[in-house]
Short mmCIF file of C-alpha atoms and ligand atoms in Angstrom, two decimals:
data_model
loop_
_atom_site.label_atom_id
_atom_site.label_comp_id
_atom_site.label_asym_id
_atom_site.label_seq_id
_atom_site.Cartn_x
_atom_site.Cartn_y
_atom_site.Cartn_z
CA MET A 1 0.01 -0.02 -0.07
CA LEU A 2 2.76 2.68 0.91
CA ASN A 3 3.92 1.93 -2.55
CA ALA A 4 0.89 2.36 -4.52
CA SER A 5 -0.06 4.59 -7.42
CA LEU A 6 -3.16 6.77 -6.33
CA LYS A 7 -5.61 5.05 -8.73
CA GLU A 8 -4.82 1.57 -7.16
CA LEU A 9 -5.57 3.17 -3.86
CA SER A 10 -8.72 4.36 -5.16
CA ALA A 11 -9.43 0.75 -6.36
CA ALA A 12 -8.72 -0.69 -2.83
CA LEU A 13 -10.97 1.28 -1.23
CA ALA A 14 -13.77 1.14 -3.85
CA GLN A 15 -13.59 -2.68 -3.33
CA ARG A 16 -13.01 -2.25 0.77
CA LYS A 17 -9.75 -4.10 0.62
CA ILE A 18 -8.85 -1.18 2.91
CA SER A 19 -10.78 1.36 4.71
CA SER A 20 -9.48 5.32 4.59
CA VAL A 21 -8.84 4.96 8.29
CA GLU A 22 -7.02 2.05 7.90
CA LEU A 23 -5.00 3.89 4.85
CA THR A 24 -4.85 6.82 6.82
CA ARG A 25 -3.21 5.23 9.80
CA LEU A 26 -0.60 3.02 7.90
CA PHE A 27 1.09 6.70 6.44
CA LEU A 28 0.59 8.01 9.63
CA GLU A 29 2.76 5.24 11.21
CA ARG A 30 5.26 5.46 8.63
CA VAL A 31 5.42 9.08 9.53
CA GLU A 32 5.81 8.46 13.19
CA LYS A 33 8.61 6.15 12.62
CA LEU A 34 10.51 8.42 9.79
CA ASN A 35 9.67 11.67 10.67
CA GLY A 36 12.47 12.59 13.26
CA SER A 37 15.09 11.82 11.35
CA LEU A 38 13.47 13.35 8.17
CA ASN A 39 11.90 16.28 9.17
CA ALA A 40 9.33 16.31 6.42
CA PHE A 41 6.47 17.49 8.66
CA ILE A 42 5.99 20.63 10.87
CA THR A 43 2.50 19.92 11.83
CA LEU A 44 0.90 16.46 12.34
CA ASP A 45 -2.54 15.78 14.21
CA ALA A 46 -3.77 12.22 14.15
CA GLU A 47 -6.95 13.04 15.84
CA LYS A 48 -7.92 15.30 12.61
CA SER A 49 -6.46 13.22 9.80
CA LEU A 50 -8.60 9.85 11.38
CA ALA A 51 -12.03 12.11 11.84
CA GLN A 52 -11.77 13.14 8.12
CA ALA A 53 -11.07 9.63 6.92
CA ARG A 54 -13.69 8.43 8.99
CA ALA A 55 -16.29 10.59 6.85
CA ALA A 56 -14.21 9.34 4.02
CA ASP A 57 -15.14 5.62 4.70
CA LYS A 58 -18.82 7.08 4.93
CA ARG A 59 -18.71 8.36 1.73
CA ILE A 60 -17.31 5.31 0.11
CA ALA A 61 -19.94 3.35 1.95
CA LYS A 62 -22.83 5.74 -0.10
CA GLY A 63 -20.52 5.14 -2.99
CA ALA A 64 -20.60 9.06 -2.95
CA THR A 65 -16.92 8.83 -4.10
CA GLN A 66 -14.27 10.56 -6.09
CA PRO A 67 -11.17 9.50 -7.35
CA LEU A 68 -9.43 11.22 -4.53
CA THR A 69 -11.94 10.12 -1.34
CA GLY A 70 -10.06 8.44 1.34
CA ILE A 71 -6.48 9.26 0.28
CA PRO A 72 -4.16 10.76 2.49
CA VAL A 73 -2.20 14.16 1.13
CA ALA A 74 0.03 16.10 2.54
CA HIS A 75 0.37 19.62 2.30
CA LYS A 76 3.13 22.11 2.26
CA ASP A 77 3.05 24.56 5.33
CA ILE A 78 1.84 27.67 2.62
CA PHE A 79 -1.47 26.82 2.15
CA VAL A 80 -4.00 27.94 4.98
CA THR A 81 -5.42 25.18 6.88
CA ARG A 82 -8.72 25.65 8.98
CA SER A 83 -7.94 24.68 12.52
CA TRP A 84 -4.35 23.63 11.66
CA LEU A 85 -1.29 25.43 12.47
CA THR A 86 -0.17 27.52 9.28
CA THR A 87 3.56 28.68 9.86
CA CYS A 88 4.93 28.65 6.39
CA GLY A 89 8.03 27.83 7.72
CA SER A 90 8.40 30.93 9.63
CA ARG A 91 8.75 31.70 13.17
CA ILE A 92 6.49 34.69 12.61
CA LEU A 93 3.79 32.68 11.90
CA SER A 94 4.52 29.72 14.63
CA ASN A 95 0.74 30.27 16.36
CA PHE A 96 -0.90 31.00 13.70
CA VAL A 97 -4.37 29.21 12.89
CA SER A 98 -6.02 30.44 9.90
CA PRO A 99 -9.89 31.07 9.96
CA TYR A 100 -10.17 29.85 6.76
CA ASP A 101 -9.01 27.05 3.91
CA ALA A 102 -6.67 28.13 0.90
CA HIS A 103 -8.52 27.32 -2.47
CA VAL A 104 -6.14 24.03 -2.78
CA ILE A 105 -7.48 22.54 0.78
CA GLU A 106 -11.38 23.21 0.03
CA ARG A 107 -10.46 21.71 -2.92
CA PHE A 108 -9.03 18.19 -1.72
CA ASN A 109 -11.35 18.48 1.25
CA GLY A 110 -14.25 18.33 -1.51
CA ALA A 111 -13.23 15.71 -3.31
CA GLY A 112 -13.16 13.70 0.39
CA ALA A 113 -9.16 13.45 0.48
CA VAL A 114 -7.79 13.55 3.90
CA ILE A 115 -5.11 15.96 5.16
CA LEU A 116 -1.71 14.10 6.40
CA GLY A 117 -0.24 16.70 8.01
CA LYS A 118 1.44 20.35 6.90
CA THR A 119 5.08 19.77 5.69
CA ASN A 120 8.20 21.62 6.16
CA MET A 121 9.56 24.11 3.70
CA ASP A 122 12.19 27.06 3.65
CA GLU A 123 10.88 30.10 5.22
CA PHE A 124 8.28 31.99 3.11
CA ALA A 125 9.09 29.49 0.31
CA MET A 126 12.44 31.24 -0.27
CA GLY A 127 15.07 28.99 -0.66
CA SER A 128 16.17 25.94 -3.02
CA SER A 129 17.46 23.25 0.08
CA SER A 130 14.76 23.75 2.80
CA GLU A 131 17.40 24.86 5.09
CA THR A 132 16.11 28.10 5.86
CA SER A 133 12.82 26.78 7.90
CA PHE A 134 12.60 28.36 11.11
CA TYR A 135 11.73 24.44 11.94
CA GLY A 136 15.12 23.31 11.11
CA PRO A 137 16.39 21.50 7.93
CA VAL A 138 14.83 18.33 6.29
CA LYS A 139 16.88 15.42 5.29
CA ASN A 140 17.03 14.06 1.54
CA PRO A 141 15.70 10.07 2.31
CA TRP A 142 18.37 9.26 -0.29
CA GLY A 143 20.72 10.26 2.14
CA GLN A 144 20.26 12.36 5.24
CA ALA A 145 23.59 14.10 4.75
CA TYR A 146 21.89 15.93 1.85
CA VAL A 147 19.34 18.43 1.20
CA PRO A 148 16.02 17.16 -0.26
CA GLY A 149 15.74 20.33 -2.32
CA GLY A 150 13.52 23.27 -1.42
CA SER A 151 11.40 25.27 -0.88
CA SER A 152 9.06 22.38 -1.20
CA GLY A 153 11.61 20.34 0.42
CA GLY A 154 9.07 18.67 3.21
CA SER A 155 6.60 17.54 0.54
CA ALA A 156 8.92 16.21 -1.72
CA ALA A 157 11.02 13.88 1.28
CA ALA A 158 7.17 12.85 2.18
CA VAL A 159 6.88 11.37 -1.21
CA ALA A 160 10.08 9.98 -1.87
CA ALA A 161 10.22 8.38 1.78
CA ARG A 162 6.70 6.97 1.09
CA MET A 163 4.73 8.92 4.00
CA ALA A 164 2.41 10.15 1.91
CA PRO A 165 1.05 8.91 -1.28
CA ALA A 166 0.87 12.76 -2.70
CA ALA A 167 1.69 16.30 -1.62
CA THR A 168 1.18 19.46 -2.80
CA GLY A 169 4.05 22.22 -3.01
CA THR A 170 4.42 25.52 -4.59
CA ASP A 171 6.77 26.73 -7.47
CA THR A 172 7.88 30.77 -7.68
CA GLY A 173 11.21 30.12 -9.34
CA GLY A 174 11.26 26.18 -9.33
CA SER A 175 10.30 25.26 -5.78
CA ILE A 176 8.23 21.92 -6.67
CA ARG A 177 10.26 20.91 -9.31
CA GLN A 178 13.93 21.34 -7.96
CA PRO A 179 12.83 19.35 -4.93
CA ALA A 180 10.88 16.56 -6.64
CA ALA A 181 14.13 16.46 -8.66
CA LEU A 182 16.66 16.35 -5.91
CA SER A 183 14.64 13.53 -4.08
CA GLY A 184 13.54 11.38 -6.84
CA VAL A 185 9.72 12.32 -7.03
CA SER A 186 7.40 14.04 -9.88
CA GLY A 187 6.45 16.86 -9.69
CA LEU A 188 4.04 19.84 -11.69
CA LYS A 189 4.22 23.40 -11.66
CA PRO A 190 1.25 24.41 -13.47
CA THR A 191 0.33 27.31 -15.68
CA TYR A 192 0.42 30.75 -14.21
CA GLY A 193 -3.21 31.04 -13.26
CA LEU A 194 -4.37 27.26 -13.22
CA VAL A 195 -4.67 26.85 -9.52
CA SER A 196 -6.12 29.35 -7.14
CA ARG A 197 -3.69 31.58 -5.01
CA TYR A 198 -6.35 32.32 -2.63
CA GLY A 199 -4.99 31.17 0.71
CA MET A 200 -1.76 30.01 -0.27
CA ILE A 201 0.77 32.69 1.32
CA ALA A 202 2.53 34.76 -1.23
CA PHE A 203 6.02 35.11 -1.98
CA ALA A 204 6.03 36.72 -5.34
CA SER A 205 2.68 36.79 -6.69
CA SER A 206 3.24 37.20 -10.64
CA LEU A 207 5.18 34.01 -10.44
CA ASP A 208 3.54 32.07 -7.23
CA GLN A 209 1.93 28.69 -8.70
CA GLY A 210 0.29 25.73 -6.92
CA GLY A 211 0.97 21.94 -7.77
CA PRO A 212 1.40 18.44 -7.08
CA LEU A 213 4.30 16.40 -6.26
CA ALA A 214 3.55 12.55 -6.20
CA LYS A 215 5.22 9.27 -7.62
CA SER A 216 4.52 9.19 -11.16
CA ALA A 217 3.13 11.76 -14.09
CA GLU A 218 -0.49 9.42 -13.90
CA ASP A 219 -0.65 10.35 -10.06
CA LEU A 220 0.04 14.10 -11.11
CA ALA A 221 -2.65 14.41 -13.64
CA LEU A 222 -5.26 12.78 -10.95
CA LEU A 223 -3.99 15.50 -8.67
CA LEU A 224 -4.13 18.04 -11.11
CA ASN A 225 -7.95 17.28 -11.91
CA ALA A 226 -8.69 18.33 -8.25
CA MET A 227 -6.27 21.25 -7.64
CA ALA A 228 -7.24 23.11 -11.49
CA GLY A 229 -10.24 25.19 -11.74
CA PHE A 230 -11.29 29.04 -11.33
CA ASP A 231 -11.71 30.65 -8.65
CA ALA A 232 -13.34 34.39 -8.42
CA ARG A 233 -10.96 35.31 -5.05
CA ASP A 234 -7.66 35.06 -7.15
CA SER A 235 -7.80 37.84 -9.86
CA THR A 236 -5.01 35.84 -11.99
CA SER A 237 -7.24 32.98 -12.04
CA VAL A 238 -8.29 31.66 -15.37
CA GLU A 239 -11.42 30.81 -16.40
CA ARG A 240 -11.23 27.88 -18.68
CA VAL A 241 -13.62 25.02 -19.08
CA ALA A 242 -12.42 21.90 -16.99
CA GLU A 243 -10.47 19.60 -17.99
CA ASP A 244 -9.41 15.86 -17.34
CA TYR A 245 -5.53 15.67 -17.30
CA ARG A 246 -5.67 12.22 -18.17
CA ARG A 247 -6.80 12.55 -21.06
CA GLU A 248 -3.62 11.92 -23.42
CA LEU A 249 -1.88 9.75 -20.88
CA ASP A 250 -1.90 6.86 -23.08
CA LYS A 251 -1.00 8.50 -26.54
CA PRO A 252 2.18 7.56 -28.41
CA LEU A 253 4.86 9.54 -28.59
CA ALA A 254 5.21 9.30 -32.24
CA GLY A 255 6.24 12.34 -34.02
CA LEU A 256 6.67 14.79 -31.44
CA ARG A 257 8.97 17.34 -31.62
CA ILE A 258 11.15 17.55 -28.09
CA GLY A 259 12.99 21.01 -28.37
CA VAL A 260 16.51 20.97 -26.59
CA PRO A 261 17.97 24.15 -25.48
CA LYS A 262 21.77 24.48 -25.80
CA GLU A 263 21.71 26.74 -23.06
CA HIS A 264 20.66 24.17 -20.40
CA PHE A 265 23.41 21.70 -21.59
CA GLY A 266 26.62 24.31 -21.42
CA GLU A 267 28.99 25.11 -18.41
CA GLY A 268 27.61 24.72 -15.39
CA LEU A 269 26.04 21.60 -16.01
CA ALA A 270 27.44 18.85 -13.69
CA GLY A 271 28.50 15.62 -15.89
CA ASP A 272 26.65 12.99 -14.02
CA VAL A 273 23.42 15.08 -14.74
CA GLY A 274 24.01 15.57 -18.13
CA ARG A 275 24.69 11.92 -18.55
CA ALA A 276 21.33 10.62 -16.84
CA VAL A 277 19.69 13.56 -19.17
CA GLY A 278 21.56 12.57 -22.41
CA ALA A 279 20.01 9.19 -21.82
CA ALA A 280 16.73 10.41 -21.02
CA LEU A 281 16.66 12.15 -24.72
CA GLU A 282 18.05 9.00 -26.19
CA GLU A 283 14.92 6.89 -24.26
CA PHE A 284 12.28 9.48 -26.35
CA GLU A 285 13.94 8.85 -29.58
CA LYS A 286 13.09 5.15 -29.52
CA LEU A 287 9.66 5.91 -28.51
CA GLY A 288 9.04 7.76 -31.60
CA ALA A 289 9.81 11.45 -30.59
CA LYS A 290 12.50 13.64 -32.66
CA ARG A 291 14.96 16.46 -31.25
CA VAL A 292 15.02 19.64 -32.37
CA PRO A 293 17.84 21.72 -31.55
CA ILE A 294 16.30 25.20 -30.12
CA GLY A 295 17.89 28.27 -28.67
CA LEU A 296 16.56 30.46 -25.17
CA PRO A 297 18.96 33.17 -26.01
CA ASN A 298 17.47 35.23 -22.87
CA SER A 299 17.84 32.31 -20.29
CA GLY A 300 21.27 32.99 -18.98
CA LEU A 301 19.52 36.94 -17.69
CA SER A 302 17.25 34.71 -16.14
CA VAL A 303 18.54 34.08 -12.37
CA PRO A 304 19.48 38.17 -12.22
CA ALA A 305 15.92 39.22 -13.25
CA TYR A 306 14.03 37.15 -10.77
CA TYR A 307 16.13 37.86 -8.10
CA VAL A 308 14.82 41.45 -8.64
CA ILE A 309 11.51 40.88 -9.08
CA ALA A 310 10.96 37.84 -6.50
CA PRO A 311 12.40 39.96 -3.64
CA ALA A 312 10.75 43.26 -5.16
CA GLU A 313 7.18 41.79 -4.93
CA ALA A 314 8.14 39.32 -1.84
CA ALA A 315 9.03 43.05 -0.19
CA SER A 316 5.68 44.22 -0.93
CA ASN A 317 3.94 41.23 0.57
CA LEU A 318 5.63 41.01 3.48
CA SER A 319 4.91 44.30 4.88
CA ARG A 320 1.35 42.90 6.16
CA PHE A 321 3.26 41.01 8.73
CA ASP A 322 4.24 44.07 11.11
CA GLY A 323 2.16 46.54 9.04
CA VAL A 324 5.94 48.21 7.96
CA ARG A 325 6.06 49.41 4.38
CA TYR A 326 8.68 47.34 2.73
CA GLY A 327 9.28 47.82 -1.13
CA HIS A 328 7.00 49.12 -3.10
CA ARG A 329 7.12 53.16 -3.11
CA ALA A 330 9.34 52.93 0.27
CA LYS A 331 11.23 56.04 -0.44
CA GLU A 332 10.93 56.68 3.24
CA TYR A 333 13.48 54.13 3.97
CA ARG A 334 16.29 55.99 3.42
CA ASP A 335 18.24 53.88 5.80
CA LEU A 336 18.22 50.58 4.82
CA ALA A 337 20.16 49.42 7.66
CA ASP A 338 17.16 50.34 9.98
CA MET A 339 14.77 48.57 8.32
CA TYR A 340 17.17 45.39 8.29
CA ARG A 341 17.01 45.63 11.95
CA ARG A 342 13.62 46.04 12.55
CA THR A 343 13.14 43.05 10.31
CA ARG A 344 15.50 41.11 12.89
CA ALA A 345 13.43 42.23 15.57
CA GLU A 346 10.10 40.83 13.99
CA GLY A 347 11.64 37.34 13.61
CA PHE A 348 11.88 36.88 10.04
CA GLY A 349 15.31 34.65 9.31
CA ALA A 350 18.18 35.74 7.79
CA GLU A 351 17.41 35.06 4.09
CA VAL A 352 14.16 36.70 4.11
CA ARG A 353 16.17 39.98 5.89
CA ARG A 354 17.96 39.46 2.41
CA ARG A 355 15.36 39.41 0.32
CA ILE A 356 13.39 42.09 1.68
CA LEU A 357 16.62 44.57 1.93
CA ILE A 358 17.37 43.47 -2.05
CA GLY A 359 13.48 44.04 -2.71
CA THR A 360 13.36 47.59 -0.79
CA TYR A 361 16.61 48.34 -2.91
CA VAL A 362 15.41 47.76 -5.95
CA LEU A 363 11.86 49.49 -5.80
CA SER A 364 13.37 52.60 -3.81
CA HIS A 365 13.51 56.11 -5.46
CA GLY A 366 16.55 56.41 -7.96
CA TYR A 367 16.81 52.58 -8.51
CA TYR A 368 13.53 51.64 -9.93
CA ASP A 369 14.28 52.22 -13.51
CA ALA A 370 17.70 50.72 -13.38
CA TYR A 371 17.01 47.52 -11.81
CA TYR A 372 12.76 46.62 -11.40
CA LEU A 373 11.72 47.93 -14.74
CA LYS A 374 14.80 46.65 -16.85
CA ALA A 375 14.04 43.26 -15.18
CA GLN A 376 10.61 43.51 -16.04
CA LYS A 377 12.11 44.27 -19.42
CA ILE A 378 14.01 41.16 -19.36
CA ARG A 379 11.29 38.67 -18.18
CA ARG A 380 9.28 39.85 -21.65
CA LEU A 381 12.39 38.69 -23.59
CA ILE A 382 12.47 35.36 -22.08
CA ALA A 383 8.64 35.07 -22.43
CA ASP A 384 9.08 36.06 -26.21
CA ASP A 385 12.35 33.35 -26.46
CA PHE A 386 9.84 30.56 -25.60
CA VAL A 387 7.20 31.61 -28.05
CA GLU A 388 9.98 31.19 -30.84
CA ALA A 389 10.96 27.91 -29.20
CA PHE A 390 7.15 26.56 -29.41
CA LYS A 391 6.81 27.44 -33.17
CA ARG A 392 9.22 24.76 -33.41
CA CYS A 393 8.67 22.12 -31.13
CA ASP A 394 6.00 20.85 -28.90
CA VAL A 395 8.01 20.40 -25.30
CA VAL A 396 11.16 21.65 -24.06
CA VAL A 397 13.33 19.36 -22.22
CA GLY A 398 16.52 19.70 -20.37
CA PRO A 399 17.83 19.16 -16.65
CA THR A 400 15.59 20.35 -13.92
CA SER A 401 18.55 20.83 -11.88
CA PRO A 402 22.63 21.62 -12.39
CA THR A 403 23.62 18.79 -10.06
CA VAL A 404 22.13 16.27 -7.67
CA ALA A 405 21.42 17.06 -4.28
CA PHE A 406 23.92 19.03 -2.27
CA LYS A 407 25.08 18.48 1.70
CA ILE A 408 23.45 20.23 3.98
CA GLY A 409 25.14 23.51 4.88
CA ALA A 410 27.28 23.59 1.53
CA LYS A 411 25.97 26.56 -0.25
CA ALA A 412 24.05 27.66 2.80
CA ALA A 413 26.41 30.39 3.41
CA ASP A 414 27.03 31.43 -0.61
CA PRO A 415 23.75 32.51 -1.95
CA VAL A 416 24.92 32.94 -5.23
CA GLN A 417 25.76 29.50 -5.49
CA MET A 418 22.40 28.59 -3.82
CA TYR A 419 20.16 30.80 -6.40
CA LEU A 420 22.04 29.03 -9.35
CA ASN A 421 19.81 26.10 -8.35
CA ASP A 422 17.19 27.08 -10.14
CA ILE A 423 18.62 28.47 -13.42
CA TYR A 424 16.92 26.00 -15.78
CA THR A 425 13.40 26.58 -13.68
CA ILE A 426 13.20 29.78 -13.34
CA PRO A 427 12.51 30.74 -17.13
CA ALA A 428 9.16 29.02 -16.91
CA ASN A 429 8.27 31.13 -14.08
CA LEU A 430 9.03 34.35 -15.56
CA ALA A 431 6.95 33.43 -18.75
CA GLY A 432 4.26 31.72 -16.63
CA LEU A 433 4.57 28.24 -18.43
CA PRO A 434 3.58 25.08 -17.19
CA GLY A 435 6.53 22.94 -16.07
CA MET A 436 7.42 19.37 -14.53
CA SER A 437 10.08 17.33 -13.41
CA ILE A 438 10.45 13.61 -13.43
CA PRO A 439 13.27 11.07 -12.45
CA CYS A 440 15.53 9.90 -14.84
CA GLY A 441 18.13 7.97 -13.39
CA PHE A 442 21.22 8.15 -10.64
CA GLY A 443 24.49 10.23 -10.40
CA ARG A 444 27.09 10.88 -8.10
CA ASP A 445 26.64 9.14 -4.85
CA ASP A 446 23.84 7.47 -6.22
CA LEU A 447 21.51 10.26 -5.86
CA PRO A 448 18.56 11.34 -8.23
CA VAL A 449 18.55 13.29 -11.56
CA GLY A 450 15.45 15.23 -12.48
CA LEU A 451 14.20 16.06 -16.44
CA HIS A 452 12.66 19.13 -16.60
CA ILE A 453 9.96 19.11 -19.03
CA VAL A 454 8.27 22.78 -20.02
CA GLY A 455 5.49 23.28 -21.87
CA ASN A 456 3.52 25.40 -24.20
CA TYR A 457 0.47 27.64 -21.81
CA PHE A 458 -2.14 25.13 -20.80
CA SER A 459 -0.90 22.23 -22.19
CA GLU A 460 -0.05 20.26 -18.99
CA ALA A 461 -2.30 17.27 -20.76
CA LYS A 462 0.32 17.14 -23.35
CA MET A 463 3.61 17.08 -20.79
CA LEU A 464 2.00 14.77 -18.46
CA ASN A 465 1.67 12.15 -21.72
CA VAL A 466 5.10 12.81 -22.45
CA ALA A 467 5.95 12.06 -18.86
CA HIS A 468 3.68 9.12 -18.41
CA GLN A 469 4.68 7.50 -21.95
CA TYR A 470 8.67 7.71 -20.82
CA GLN A 471 7.55 6.33 -17.19
CA LYS A 472 6.03 3.31 -18.97
CA ALA A 473 9.42 2.69 -20.73
CA THR A 474 11.45 3.23 -17.86
CA ASP A 475 11.52 2.17 -13.74
CA TRP A 476 13.35 5.56 -12.51
CA HIS A 477 10.19 6.83 -10.92
CA GLN A 478 9.41 3.79 -9.24
CA ARG A 479 12.86 3.61 -7.47
CA GLU A 480 13.09 3.60 -3.49
CA PRO A 481 15.59 5.01 -1.61
CA ALA A 482 17.03 1.92 0.89
CA GLY A 483 17.86 2.04 4.36
CA ILE A 484 16.43 5.31 5.88
CA GLN A 485 17.68 5.49 9.16
CA PRO A 486 14.72 5.61 11.78
N1 LIG B 1 14.70 28.93 -4.90
C1 LIG B 1 14.65 30.09 -5.43
C2 LIG B 1 14.04 31.01 -4.40
O1 LIG B 1 14.51 31.36 -3.43
C3 LIG B 1 12.50 29.54 -5.80
C4 LIG B 1 11.66 29.34 -4.65
C5 LIG B 1 10.25 28.87 -5.02
O2 LIG B 1 10.12 28.82 -5.95
N2 LIG B 1 9.80 29.44 -4.17
O3 LIG B 1 13.38 32.34 -4.72
#
């Protein structure tokens, strides 16, 4: 059961081979055994989970089920959840209980899924390693000396260690895809606007997008069916006809045009990652796809543009936590050092303070044009690169992250090295495009490698098709970390 797909779990529940209460207990026991060493969950509440499981069992008895009814799902602690603690990985929210549910939580509750717990994450989703959490670092199930990636590292580790059959995450610059890659699971960041951000604590609102993490593309499709859809409470939510994201899973890949961007295979890409991704491209050719060399000439500017835009939006957002106006129109902040001291007093961690400082600086009088406006122009150029690319290919494929997982502490003191983790994932956020990562092999120290697939706007069904066909031909996604020390 711990290894079963969501489809299998759903069938087992429908056929009464297991009840939702039994299934939830099974995963809670696994969490109890492993969370002490992996630190993937911030909050657990077995009583609440089991109450939902009992309600799901009643629904199943009546035959009033949906595909996720009775299935436990772990939620990133960035989704506000009524009557559960929601910390966003921060000390500043360490006693925050939301009076309402995020849209995503409502959707899962409506489908009859069970909340298994709230997962650990980088503070306010700012990070690539889950080390900036006030609640301590998450450990990678493939090797506990290594980071699981971030910021959705708790969700990725929970799925990798089979502590949860599925989880939610958010991705502003790579925070679903990069931890999926480093922890050896599958993760999908939808097109901007497909999943409502209502109740998803904001990092950078023009980039943030929620999405699922799971063991396979097929599971992701099922989860996305529950998460996607218009919500009037998010002004950027897109009004579209509902889709079944499973509908193209079984299509053969013959004739598929795979765009391979040369910029994502150059300097900075580790040899072990390059080899695994190269082998995956060969596998796609065996499946009938053809490779199309493409260019994303402005993608080299994506990290610097992101580290202007994301901190600027974050500084504006975080102002609400203490009523001080950081960021936008922060002309009054002549003395940045003073503001820095203040954020420290308010309880933000070092990385969040760094972002507030950068964000306030680039928005302040005299620097706005030089940094913020320029970054917005670069953002447009990066989006245009993809418009050109998608005239010639159906999906863009490359590595998710330039290296496999690194050791805890290895990059903590070097922000630029840390930020470069997202060099291949950030362009999709800046353009608003959907992207996903699936396991495609192992590299140094037997750590997992992720394959990155970017599709055109709203082409999630196609991307899931590409990923599912690859997963039918390979078994990387079924590999499990051995010997997790409880
Ligand atoms: N690592 C990136 C950052 O720290 C992206 C994080 C995210 O996607 N939430 O900003």
